Each structure stands twice: as structure tokens, then as C-alpha cells.
Short mmCIF file of C-alpha atoms in Angstrom, two decimals:
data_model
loop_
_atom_site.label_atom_id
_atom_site.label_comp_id
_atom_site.label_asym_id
_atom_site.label_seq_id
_atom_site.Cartn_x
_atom_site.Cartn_y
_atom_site.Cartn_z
CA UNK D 1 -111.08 2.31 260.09
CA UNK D 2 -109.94 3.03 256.60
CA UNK D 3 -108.96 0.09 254.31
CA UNK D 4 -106.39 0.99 251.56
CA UNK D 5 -107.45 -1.87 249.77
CA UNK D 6 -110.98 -1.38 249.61
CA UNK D 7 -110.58 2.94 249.23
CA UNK D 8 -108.60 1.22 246.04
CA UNK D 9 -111.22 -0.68 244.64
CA UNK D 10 -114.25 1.76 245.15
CA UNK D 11 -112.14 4.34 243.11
CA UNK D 12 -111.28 1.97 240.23
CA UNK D 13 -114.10 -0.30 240.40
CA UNK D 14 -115.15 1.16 236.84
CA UNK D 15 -111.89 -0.10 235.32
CA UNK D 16 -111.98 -3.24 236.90
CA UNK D 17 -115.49 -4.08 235.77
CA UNK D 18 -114.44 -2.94 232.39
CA UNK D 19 -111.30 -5.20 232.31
CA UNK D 20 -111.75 -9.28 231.26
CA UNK D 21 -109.95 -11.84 232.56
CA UNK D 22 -106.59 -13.20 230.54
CA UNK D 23 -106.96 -16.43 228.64
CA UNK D 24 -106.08 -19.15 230.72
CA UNK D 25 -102.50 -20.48 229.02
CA UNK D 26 -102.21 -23.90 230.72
CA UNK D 27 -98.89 -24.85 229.11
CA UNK D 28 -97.40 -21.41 230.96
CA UNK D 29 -98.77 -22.16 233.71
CA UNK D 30 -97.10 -25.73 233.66
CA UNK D 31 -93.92 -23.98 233.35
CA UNK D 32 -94.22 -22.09 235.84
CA UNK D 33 -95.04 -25.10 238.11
CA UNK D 34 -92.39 -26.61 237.34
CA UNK D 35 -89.07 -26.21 239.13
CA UNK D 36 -86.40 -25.86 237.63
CA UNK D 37 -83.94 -29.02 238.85
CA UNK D 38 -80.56 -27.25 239.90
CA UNK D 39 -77.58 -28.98 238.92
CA UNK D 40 -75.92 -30.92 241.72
CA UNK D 41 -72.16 -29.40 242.54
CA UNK D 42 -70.12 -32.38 244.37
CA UNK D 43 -68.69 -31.21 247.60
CA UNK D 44 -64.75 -29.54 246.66
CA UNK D 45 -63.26 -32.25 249.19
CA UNK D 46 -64.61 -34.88 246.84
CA UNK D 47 -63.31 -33.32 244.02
CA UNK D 48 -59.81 -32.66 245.87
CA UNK D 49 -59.36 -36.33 246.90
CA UNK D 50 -59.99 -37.28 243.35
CA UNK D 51 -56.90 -35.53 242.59
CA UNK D 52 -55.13 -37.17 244.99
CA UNK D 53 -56.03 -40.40 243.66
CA UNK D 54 -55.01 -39.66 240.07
CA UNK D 55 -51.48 -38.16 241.28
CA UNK D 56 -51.18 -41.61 243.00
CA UNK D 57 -52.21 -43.64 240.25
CA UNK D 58 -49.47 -41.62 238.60
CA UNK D 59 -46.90 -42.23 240.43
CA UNK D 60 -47.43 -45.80 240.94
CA UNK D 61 -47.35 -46.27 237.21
CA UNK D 62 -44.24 -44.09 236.97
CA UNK D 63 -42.71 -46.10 240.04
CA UNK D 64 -43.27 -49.24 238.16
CA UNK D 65 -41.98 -47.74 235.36
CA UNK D 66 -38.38 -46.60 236.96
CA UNK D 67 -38.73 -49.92 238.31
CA UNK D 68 -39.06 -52.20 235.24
CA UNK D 69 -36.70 -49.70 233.50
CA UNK D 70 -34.06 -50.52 236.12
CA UNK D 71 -34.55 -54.12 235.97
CA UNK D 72 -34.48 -54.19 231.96
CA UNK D 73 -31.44 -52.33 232.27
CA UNK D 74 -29.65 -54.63 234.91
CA UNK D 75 -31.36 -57.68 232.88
CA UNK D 76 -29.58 -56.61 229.97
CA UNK D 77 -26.10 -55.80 231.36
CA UNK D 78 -26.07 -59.02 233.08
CA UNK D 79 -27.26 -60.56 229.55
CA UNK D 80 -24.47 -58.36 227.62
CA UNK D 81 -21.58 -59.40 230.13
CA UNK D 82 -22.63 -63.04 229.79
CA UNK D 83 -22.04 -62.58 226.18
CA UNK D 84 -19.14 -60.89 226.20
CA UNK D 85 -17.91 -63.78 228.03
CA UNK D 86 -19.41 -66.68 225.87
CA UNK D 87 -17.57 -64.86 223.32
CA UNK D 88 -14.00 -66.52 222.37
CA UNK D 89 -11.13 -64.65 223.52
CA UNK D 90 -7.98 -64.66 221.38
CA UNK D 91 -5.42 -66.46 223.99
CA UNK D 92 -2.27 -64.91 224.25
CA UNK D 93 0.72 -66.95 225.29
CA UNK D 94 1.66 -67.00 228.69
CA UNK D 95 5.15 -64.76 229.11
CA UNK D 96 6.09 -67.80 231.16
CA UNK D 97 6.28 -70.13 228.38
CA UNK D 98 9.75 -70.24 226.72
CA UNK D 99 10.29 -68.32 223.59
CA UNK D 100 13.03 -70.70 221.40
CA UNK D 101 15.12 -69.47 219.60
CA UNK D 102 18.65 -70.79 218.12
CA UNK D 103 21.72 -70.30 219.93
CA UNK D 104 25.21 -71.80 219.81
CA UNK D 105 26.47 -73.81 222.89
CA UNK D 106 26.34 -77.58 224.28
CA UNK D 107 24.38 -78.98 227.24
CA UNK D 108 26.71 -80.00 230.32
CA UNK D 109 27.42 -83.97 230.00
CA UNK D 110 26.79 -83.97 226.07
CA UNK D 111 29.34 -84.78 223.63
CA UNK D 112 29.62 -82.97 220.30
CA UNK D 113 30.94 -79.74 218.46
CA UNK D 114 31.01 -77.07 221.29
CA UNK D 115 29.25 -74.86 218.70
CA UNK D 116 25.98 -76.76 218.44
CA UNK D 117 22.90 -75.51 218.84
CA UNK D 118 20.03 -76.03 221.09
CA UNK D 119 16.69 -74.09 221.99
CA UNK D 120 16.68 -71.45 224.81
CA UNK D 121 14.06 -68.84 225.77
CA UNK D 122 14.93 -65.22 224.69
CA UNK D 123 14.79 -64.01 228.06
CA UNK D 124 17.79 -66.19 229.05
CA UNK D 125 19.71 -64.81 225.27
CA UNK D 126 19.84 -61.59 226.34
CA UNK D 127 20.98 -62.33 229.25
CA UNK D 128 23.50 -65.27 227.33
CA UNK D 129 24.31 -62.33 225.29
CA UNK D 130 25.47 -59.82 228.31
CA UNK D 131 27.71 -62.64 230.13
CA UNK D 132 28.90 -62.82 226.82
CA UNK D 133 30.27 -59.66 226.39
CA UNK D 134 32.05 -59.47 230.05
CA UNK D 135 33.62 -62.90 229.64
CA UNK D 136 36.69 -60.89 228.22
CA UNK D 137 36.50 -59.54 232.08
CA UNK D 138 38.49 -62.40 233.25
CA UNK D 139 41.73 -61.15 232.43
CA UNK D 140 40.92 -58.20 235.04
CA UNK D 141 43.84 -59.17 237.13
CA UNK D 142 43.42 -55.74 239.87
CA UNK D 143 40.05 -58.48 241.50
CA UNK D 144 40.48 -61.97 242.20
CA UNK D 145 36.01 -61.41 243.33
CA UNK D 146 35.20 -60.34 240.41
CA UNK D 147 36.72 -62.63 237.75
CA UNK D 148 35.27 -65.25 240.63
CA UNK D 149 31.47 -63.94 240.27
CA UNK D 150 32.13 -63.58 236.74
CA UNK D 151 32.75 -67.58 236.18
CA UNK D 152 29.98 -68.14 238.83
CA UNK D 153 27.83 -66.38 236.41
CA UNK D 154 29.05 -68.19 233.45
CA UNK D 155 27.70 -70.89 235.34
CA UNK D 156 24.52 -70.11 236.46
CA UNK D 157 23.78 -69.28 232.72
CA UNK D 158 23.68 -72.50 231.53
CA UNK D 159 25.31 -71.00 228.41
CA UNK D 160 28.53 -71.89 226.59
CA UNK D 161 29.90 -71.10 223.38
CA UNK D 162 33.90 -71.63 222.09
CA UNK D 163 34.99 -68.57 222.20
CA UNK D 164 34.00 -68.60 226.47
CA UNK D 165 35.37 -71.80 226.83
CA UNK D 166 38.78 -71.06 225.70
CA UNK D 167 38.89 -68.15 228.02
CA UNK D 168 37.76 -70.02 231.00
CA UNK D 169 40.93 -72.31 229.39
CA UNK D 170 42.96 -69.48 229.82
CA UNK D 171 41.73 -68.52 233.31
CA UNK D 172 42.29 -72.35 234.26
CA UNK D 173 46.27 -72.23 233.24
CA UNK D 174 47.01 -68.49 234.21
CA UNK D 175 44.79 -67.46 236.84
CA UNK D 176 46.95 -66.82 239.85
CA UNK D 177 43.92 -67.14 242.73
CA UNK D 178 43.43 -70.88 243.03
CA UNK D 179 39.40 -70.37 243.60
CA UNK D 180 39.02 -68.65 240.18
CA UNK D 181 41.02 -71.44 238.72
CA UNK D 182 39.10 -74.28 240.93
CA UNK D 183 35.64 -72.19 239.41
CA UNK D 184 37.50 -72.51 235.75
CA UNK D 185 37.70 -75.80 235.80
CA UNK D 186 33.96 -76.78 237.61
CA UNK D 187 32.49 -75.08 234.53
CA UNK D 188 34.65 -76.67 232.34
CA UNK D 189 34.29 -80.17 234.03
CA UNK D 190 30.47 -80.24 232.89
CA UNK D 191 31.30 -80.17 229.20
CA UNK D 192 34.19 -82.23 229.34
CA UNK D 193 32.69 -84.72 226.98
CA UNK D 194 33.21 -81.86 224.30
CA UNK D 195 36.01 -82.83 222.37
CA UNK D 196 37.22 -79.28 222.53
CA UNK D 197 37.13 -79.35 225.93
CA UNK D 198 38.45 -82.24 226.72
CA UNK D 199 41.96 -81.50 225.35
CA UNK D 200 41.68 -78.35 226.83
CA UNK D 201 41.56 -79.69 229.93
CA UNK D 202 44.11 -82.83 229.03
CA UNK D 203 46.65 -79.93 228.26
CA UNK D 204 46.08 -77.85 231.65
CA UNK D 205 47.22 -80.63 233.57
CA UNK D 206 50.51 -80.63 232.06
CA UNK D 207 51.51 -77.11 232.69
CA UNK D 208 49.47 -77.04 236.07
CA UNK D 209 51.13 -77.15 239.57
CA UNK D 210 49.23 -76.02 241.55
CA UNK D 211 48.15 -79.40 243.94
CA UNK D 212 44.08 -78.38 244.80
CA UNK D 213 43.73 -77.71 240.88
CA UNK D 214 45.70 -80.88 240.03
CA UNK D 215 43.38 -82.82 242.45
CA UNK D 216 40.34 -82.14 240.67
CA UNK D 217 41.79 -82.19 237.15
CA UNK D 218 42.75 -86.09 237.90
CA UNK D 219 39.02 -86.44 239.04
CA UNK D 220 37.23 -84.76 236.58
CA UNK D 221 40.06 -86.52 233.85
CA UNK D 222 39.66 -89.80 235.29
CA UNK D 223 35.77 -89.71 234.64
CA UNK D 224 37.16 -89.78 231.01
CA UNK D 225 37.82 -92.91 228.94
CA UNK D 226 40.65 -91.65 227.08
CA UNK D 227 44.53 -93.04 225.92
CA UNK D 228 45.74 -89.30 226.03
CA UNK D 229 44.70 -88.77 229.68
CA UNK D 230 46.15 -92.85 230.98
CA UNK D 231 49.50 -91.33 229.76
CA UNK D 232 49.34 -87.88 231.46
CA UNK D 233 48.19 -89.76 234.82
CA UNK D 234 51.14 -92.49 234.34
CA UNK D 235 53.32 -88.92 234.02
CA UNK D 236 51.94 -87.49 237.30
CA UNK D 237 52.27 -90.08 239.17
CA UNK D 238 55.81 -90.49 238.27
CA UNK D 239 56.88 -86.77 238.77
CA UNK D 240 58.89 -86.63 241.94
CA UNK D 241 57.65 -83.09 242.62
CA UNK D 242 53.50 -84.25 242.82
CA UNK D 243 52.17 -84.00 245.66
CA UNK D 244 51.49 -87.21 247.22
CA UNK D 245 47.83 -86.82 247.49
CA UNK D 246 48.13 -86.29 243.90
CA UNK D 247 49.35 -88.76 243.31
CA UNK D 248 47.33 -91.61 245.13
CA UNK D 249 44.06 -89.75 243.08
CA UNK D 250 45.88 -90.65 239.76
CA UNK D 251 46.80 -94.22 241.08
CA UNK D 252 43.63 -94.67 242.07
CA UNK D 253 41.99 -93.60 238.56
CA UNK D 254 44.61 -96.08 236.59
CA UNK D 255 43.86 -99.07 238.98
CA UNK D 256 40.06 -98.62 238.20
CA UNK D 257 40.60 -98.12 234.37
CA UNK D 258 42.64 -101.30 234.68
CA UNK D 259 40.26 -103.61 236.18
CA UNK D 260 37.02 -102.98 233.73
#
């Protein structure tokens, strides 16, 4: 049986005798024993959950971040708005208190000039000022109601100045609806200390006959410590055509008068 290997020899066996053997290099030869140490690759799920972990470590941080952010910023509203209200306000005055101001008229039950002055809130002068300006409506003679609400208005005022008084004066001799003249002369009666008034009112009773308005004239008159008014009453009562009721009010008023 034919060797290849051996056929090969015997036909080069001159060359290979003739050939020496290469230098033995043993420093190559430790290269080439050495392997070469391949570089470990981590598995790509490691890597991936790495990854993970950093994108979570990222948005914890920028969680806490929104967080503290939104805390600072609700710290320091809370902080500005506690300022703000530490910080003195300029107090403006309540609407409700009274404004004064000057204006001519008397309290009811005070004597002096009609014309003197006293404090009032400005509110109530504009209003003063408006029943003012209709008090010249009482000489509307076509409504008995409305020359009434007019005085009752007068009234509720709390105002009073000359010129008013002497036309509720007017309305107390003239009127011909006893109620206006009865409201004339309530309005009247509260100032009656006035010496304006008073006379006023000492005069009405001698041209008045109507008996309700004579009534109260002799009460609100007899409230009065005045000569003048003794002598009117000592008149009334004397007059054959007063009423008799009239007449026991004004005996009644002397008889007191005579025993203080």
C-alpha cells in the first residue's frame, strides 16, 4: 500500500538532509504559548438595567426637585402674604362715621337764635339741603298729602333753619286741612324754646279757631313760662265763642302756673 507521506520523503530526502534546523527562539515561542486573554463583554441585559437605574436616579432627583421647588414656592407665598399683612395698612375712615360739617339750625328743646349752628354729617346736608328747597311746597294748596308728607319730612330731618320755620308759621295760621296744621305745629312745638318760635306760636293762637289746633297750642304754650302767653290764655278762656274743652285746657294751664 502506497504511503503519500513516505513516496514524499524518499523523493526529497536530499533536500531535507541538506536543510538545518531553525534556531530555537524561546521568547516566540512564549508568545505563542501564551493566550491571548479576551476582553470580557458584560451580558446587554446588565448593561440595559443599568440604564434603567440611572433614568431612575434621574427622576427621583428631578421629583425631589419639582418637589422642593413647589414647597419653596408655597413657603415663600405663605412668607410674602404674612408680610404683606404685618405691614401697616393706611386706615380709612369708616363711611359710617359722621362727616361734620357746619350748618344753621337749633336742636328740638334748646333755646337760642334759630340760626345757630351745630355739627351734622354731610350725608344728612344734602339731604337738609333738598327738604330745603321743597319747603316752599307747602303753599301747594291742589294736595292736602303732600304738604302733609312734606312737614312729616321736615320732621324726620332733624333740620331747621328760619327761613322753614316761618313757613311752617304760615302753614300753621293758613293751612285749611287741620292735619297739616296739627303737623305745623308738632314740628314747631319741639323748638318752642326758640325765641323766634315762641312768638310765632304766641301769635297763631290769636288768629286761630280752629278747636283741635287751639287744643294743642294751649298745651304746647302752657309748657312755656311766659307773661305774653298767661295773657293770651286769660283771653281764651274768656272768649264766649272757645270751645269749652278749650277752655278747661287753658284753665287748667293758669291754675298750675298759679300754684308754683
Amino acid at each position: 500500500m502506497n504511503d503519500p507521506l513516505k513516496d514524499f520523503v524518499e523523493r526529497n530526502r536530499e533536500e531535507f538532509d541538506q536543510l538545518d534546523a531553525p534556531q530555537f527562539n524561546l521568547d516566540l515561542f512564549k508568545k505563542q504559548k501564551e493566550v491571548p486573554v479576551q476582553q470580557k463583554t458584560k451580558p446587554a441585559f446588565l448593561q440595559i438595567g443599568r440604564w434603567v437605574a440611572a433614568a431612575a436616579i434621574l427622576l427621583m432627583v428631578g421629583g425631589s426637585f419639582l418637589i422642593f421647588r413647589t414647597s419653596s414656592t408655597k413657603h415663600l407665598n405663605t412668607q410674602a402674604a404674612a408680610t404683606k399683612k404685618a405691614q401697616p395698612v393706611q386706615v380709612v375712615p369708616d363711611l359710617k362715621e359722621p362727616v361734620k360739617a357746619r350748618v344753621a339750625t337749633v336742636a328740638p328743646g334748646r333755646s337760642g337764635d334759630i340760626t345757630a349752628s351745630r355739627n351734622v354729617d354731610l350725608a344728612q346736608v344734602s339731604k337738609n339741603v333738598y327738604v330745603a328747597e321743597k319747603v316752599d311746597q307747602l303753599t301747594d294748596s291742589s294736595s292736602a298729602s303732600n304738604r302733609l308728607a312734606l312737614i312729616l319730612e321736615i320732621d324726620k330731618s332733624g333740620y331747621i333753619s328760619e327761613h322753614m320755620i316761618n313757613r311752617l308759621a304760615k302753614t300753621l295760621e293758613r293751612d285749611g286741612n287741620s292735619n297739616v296744621r296739627l303737623a305745623a305745629l308738632n314740628v314747631m312745638g319741639k323748638y318752642k324754646d326758640d325765641a323766634h318760635v315762641s312768638a310765632l306760636l304766641i301769635k297763631s293762637l290769636n288768629s286761630q279757631n280752629d278747636p283741635l289746633v287751639q287744643l294743642e297750642l294751649v298745651r304746647v304754650l302752657g309748657t312755656m313760662n311766659n307773661a305774653t302767653v298767661d295773657d293770651r290764655l286769660y283771653a281764651l278762656v274768656n272768649d264766649p265763642n272757645t270751645l269749652d274743652a278749650v277752655k278747661d285746657e287753658a284753665y287748667m294751664v293758669l291754675m298750675k302756673e298759679n300754684k308754683q
